[in-house]
């Protein structure tokens, strides 16, 4: 069965980068690209019919312009409108079409995490039945370096498999945040420091063994590196993104890094890179 990518188009200028990325991904994977715009269901019936025709024509024109701007070929596509609550309709369409991936533009209220939680993007990330891409960078940027935070939960393992399946030639960096008890109280003690170093070495060996076991499921294993950083997982991740942003961040929608709501809000309000969020199972 042909794979289907779903792109939710809001017709904004900021949405063009995500539209271009969706077209590029559809071309590269041989998938059909379904482009959907969600209309207000409370408009009068005649107004909805007239608006539907105008919106479809606008999306077709936008797709042509973007393909010409980025020199992209035309994928198999379906352009439609639906009516309802945007986040609910996007999730519903993803279920009914059995899509392989949802592509959305990035949240436009940058630097305002308190405004992110109830947005369409945040709600789709929480409820989608498939991976969701939040795109803010130009489609000409290749995803060569991918950062995957790891805690070896079910969500983490699923995310790693999805990333390896979709981007087998990329370089993956696995980031694990650790916290050894007693650091605040005994950090300056030389005996404690030696014990801590031994514990960190043991942790790295254990993590490398876990990674080898996960990689055994794949024939072609890409270039991998493991980074261990001390501290709160959320803060470790945000500092890593500011210091050395990857091309793509891949993480699970549940269970990973704790404080999931705060994590989503921080990442969407401060998008240092494109983000792929995968379901936990």
C-alpha positions as MATLAB code, in Angstrom:
seq = 'XXXXXXXXXXXXXXXXXXXXXXXXXXXXXXXXXXXXXXXXXXXXXXXXXXXXXXXXXXXXXXXXXXXXXXXXXXXXXXXXXXXXXXXXXXXXXXXXXXXXXXXXXXXXXXXXXXXXXXXXXXXXXXXXXXXXXXXXXXXXXXXXXXXXXXXXXXXXXXXXXXXXXXXXXXXXXXXXXXXXXXXXXXXXXXXXXXXXXXXXXXXXXXXXXXXXXXXXXXXXXXXXXXXXXXXXXXXXXXXXXXXXXXXXXXXXXXXXXXXXXXXXXXXXXXXXXXXXXXXXX';
ca = [
       0.000    0.000    0.000;
       1.280    3.461   -0.918;
       2.310    5.548    2.063;
       0.445    8.787    2.745;
       1.805   11.995    4.260;
      -0.672   14.495    5.699;
       0.161   18.191    5.576;
      -2.106   20.568    7.489;
      -2.036   23.874    5.600;
      -3.118   27.133    7.247;
      -2.320   29.279    4.159;
       0.087   31.516    6.094;
       3.434   32.719    4.783;
       5.125   31.012    7.762;
       3.614   27.707    6.611;
       5.569   27.656    3.338;
       8.697   26.022    4.786;
       6.624   23.152    6.168;
       4.717   22.819    2.868;
       8.014   22.602    0.969;
       9.361   19.994    3.399;
       6.177   17.934    2.995;
       6.546   17.990   -0.799;
      10.213   17.006   -0.542;
       9.480   14.137    1.863;
       6.679   12.851   -0.363;
       9.000   12.862   -3.377;
      11.828   11.140   -1.499;
       9.620    8.418   -0.001;
       7.289    7.891   -2.960;
       4.314    8.698   -0.734;
       1.093   10.462   -1.654;
       0.804   13.931   -0.150;
      -2.620   14.811    1.248;
      -2.973   18.554    1.864;
      -5.809   19.577    4.181;
      -7.147   22.918    5.374;
      -9.685   23.010    8.214;
     -12.610   25.427    7.793;
     -14.831   26.958   10.467;
     -17.929   24.700   10.642;
     -20.124   27.526   11.958;
     -20.076   29.504    8.706;
     -23.291   29.529    6.622;
     -23.528   26.618    4.185;
     -23.218   28.745    1.056;
     -20.274   30.627    2.522;
     -18.577   27.316    3.303;
     -19.057   26.083   -0.263;
     -17.693   29.303   -1.773;
     -14.804   29.394    0.682;
     -13.909   25.762    0.019;
     -13.408   26.431   -3.679;
     -11.302   29.518   -2.981;
      -9.151   27.740   -0.376;
      -8.492   24.712   -2.598;
      -7.493   27.027   -5.453;
      -5.169   28.933   -3.104;
      -3.523   25.723   -1.861;
      -3.011   24.502   -5.426;
      -1.442   27.850   -6.359;
       0.769   27.798   -3.250;
       1.932   24.263   -4.030;
       2.885   25.273   -7.577;
       4.781   28.349   -6.337;
       6.667   26.357   -3.694;
       7.625   23.629   -6.150;
       9.023   26.252   -8.506;
      10.856   28.108   -5.714;
      12.501   24.918   -4.416;
      12.803   23.150   -7.803;
      10.760   20.215   -6.526;
       8.944   17.706   -8.707;
       5.227   17.143   -8.235;
       4.282   14.220   -5.957;
       0.999   12.356   -6.149;
      -1.287   14.593   -4.117;
      -4.808   15.198   -2.884;
      -5.883   18.708   -1.830;
      -9.038   19.070    0.258;
     -10.818   21.037    2.956;
     -12.666   19.717    5.996;
     -14.746   21.550    8.594;
     -14.389   21.336   12.355;
     -11.959   22.008   15.190;
      -8.524   22.099   13.533;
      -6.623   19.805   15.909;
      -9.461   17.256   16.098;
      -9.917   17.141   12.324;
      -6.195   16.723   11.680;
      -6.076   13.791   14.114;
      -9.282   12.334   12.638;
      -7.974   12.587    9.083;
      -4.700   10.961   10.132;
      -6.629    8.005   11.576;
      -9.040    7.609    8.657;
      -6.344    7.929    5.990;
      -3.898    5.753    7.985;
      -1.181    8.295    7.282;
       2.477    7.527    7.843;
       3.436   11.033    8.945;
       1.844   14.413    9.744;
       3.686   17.603    8.783;
       2.851   20.912   10.465;
       4.387   24.358   10.520;
       6.077   25.607   13.688;
       4.227   27.589   16.349;
       4.452   31.302   15.527;
       4.374   32.661   19.102;
       8.089   32.176   19.647;
       9.473   32.909   23.066;
       6.014   32.585   24.679;
       5.723   29.046   26.123;
       2.595   29.941   28.111;
       0.698   30.394   24.815;
       1.707   27.076   23.287;
      -0.131   24.441   25.338;
      -3.574   24.898   23.783;
      -2.478   25.442   20.196;
      -3.392   23.164   17.315;
       0.244   22.091   16.993;
       0.602   21.084   20.650;
      -2.707   19.202   20.641;
      -1.862   17.300   17.471;
       1.538   16.361   18.901;
      -0.192   14.893   21.961;
      -2.933   12.997   20.133;
      -1.621   11.931   16.719;
      -1.584    8.216   15.809;
       1.699    8.584   13.890;
       4.897   10.670   14.025;
       4.406   14.432   13.667;
       6.935   16.838   12.172;
       7.005   20.448   13.311;
       8.948   22.314   10.632;
      10.453   25.783   10.936;
      13.614   25.574    8.788;
      13.933   25.700    5.015;
      13.377   22.462    3.115;
      16.768   22.877    1.436;
      18.427   21.956    4.753;
      19.259   18.248    4.843;
      18.657   16.278    8.018;
      22.152   14.863    8.375;
      22.537   15.288   12.146;
      19.685   13.986   14.288;
      19.559   14.281   18.079;
      17.601   11.627   20.000;
      17.242   12.024   23.792;
      17.334    8.531   25.314;
      16.086    7.161   28.621;
      15.465    3.602   27.314;
      11.741    3.781   28.021;
       9.229    2.258   25.603;
       8.702    5.717   24.067;
      12.432    6.160   23.586;
      12.885    2.762   21.930;
       9.983    3.362   19.557;
      11.311    6.814   18.648;
      14.761    5.429   17.928;
      13.297    2.742   15.664;
      11.187    5.304   13.796;
      14.228    7.533   13.327;
      16.425    4.705   12.051;
      13.681    3.513    9.702;
      13.076    6.953    8.184;
      16.609    8.348    8.137;
      18.985    5.381    7.782;
      21.859    7.482    6.419;
      21.805   10.246    9.028;
      24.271   10.652   11.891;
      22.510   10.016   15.199;
      23.539   11.489   18.530;
      21.946    9.831   21.547;
      21.729   12.199   24.508;
      21.274   10.828   28.014;
      21.017   13.044   31.104;
      22.201   11.493   34.339;
      22.081   12.501   37.976;
      24.265   10.767   40.583;
      22.972   11.204   44.169;
      25.070   13.235   46.562;
      26.567   15.610   43.990;
      25.328   18.752   45.707;
      26.446   17.661   49.161;
      29.706   15.845   48.333;
      30.766   17.150   44.926;
      34.019   18.676   46.220;
      35.098   15.515   48.087;
      37.888   13.615   46.283;
      36.671   10.158   47.383;
      33.175   10.976   46.196;
      34.570   12.258   42.880;
      36.369    8.945   42.279;
      33.214    6.997   43.143;
      31.138    9.241   40.851;
      33.556    8.750   37.951;
      33.322    4.985   38.383;
      29.526    5.174   38.410;
      29.461    7.302   35.262;
      31.805    4.855   33.535;
      29.533    1.973   34.556;
      26.529    3.922   33.258;
      28.185    4.484   29.885;
      29.028    0.778   29.575;
      25.446   -0.156   30.419;
      24.022    2.341   27.930;
      26.352    1.173   25.166;
      25.211   -2.407   25.814;
      21.555   -1.307   25.630;
      22.220    0.500   22.349;
      23.931   -2.562   20.852;
      20.892   -4.681   21.738;
      18.519   -2.199   20.085;
      20.699   -1.920   16.992;
      20.649   -5.711   16.554;
      17.191   -5.348   14.957;
      18.605   -3.372   12.040;
      20.747   -4.564    9.165;
      22.417   -1.229    8.402;
      23.357    0.696   11.519;
      24.155    4.378   10.927;
      26.884    6.387   12.577;
      26.042    6.705   16.276;
      27.495    8.659   19.156;
      26.479    8.723   22.811;
      26.603   11.885   24.932;
      26.226   11.784   28.726;
      25.470   15.034   30.517;
      24.722   15.615   34.170;
      21.582   17.452   35.161;
      17.837   17.683   34.804;
      16.828   16.044   31.493;
      14.786   19.006   30.285;
      17.492   21.549   31.043;
      20.206   19.300   29.581;
      18.236   19.033   26.344;
      17.468   22.755   26.082;
      21.096   23.694   26.748;
      22.276   21.178   24.149;
      19.877   22.625   21.559;
      21.073   26.174   22.220;
      24.735   25.201   22.211;
      24.773   22.843   19.235;
      21.419   22.559   17.446;
      20.978   19.450   15.285;
      19.160   19.371   11.957;
      16.333   17.384   13.540;
      15.279   16.508   17.091;
      13.399   13.198   17.505;
      11.623   12.310   20.736;
       8.594   10.464   22.107;
       5.237   12.051   22.870;
       4.874   10.387   26.267;
       7.125    9.349   29.078;
      10.390   10.740   27.728;
      12.323   13.307   29.755;
       9.488   13.767   32.257;
       7.438   16.961   32.700;
       6.043   16.355   29.218;
       3.751   19.383   29.087;
       6.549   21.760   30.017;
       8.893   20.063   27.560;
       6.424   20.484   24.686;
       5.844   24.142   25.512;
       9.561   24.934   25.781;
      10.475   23.150   22.555;
       7.680   24.686   20.487;
       8.240   28.184   21.821;
      11.998   27.944   21.273;
      12.438   25.893   18.066;
      16.185   25.583   17.486;
      15.591   22.915   14.836;
      12.867   20.883   13.162;
      11.197   18.402   15.531;
       9.771   14.919   15.028;
       7.526   13.665   17.823;
       6.620    9.968   17.840;
       3.900    8.209   19.768;
       4.985    6.104   22.730;
       4.104    2.709   21.220;
];
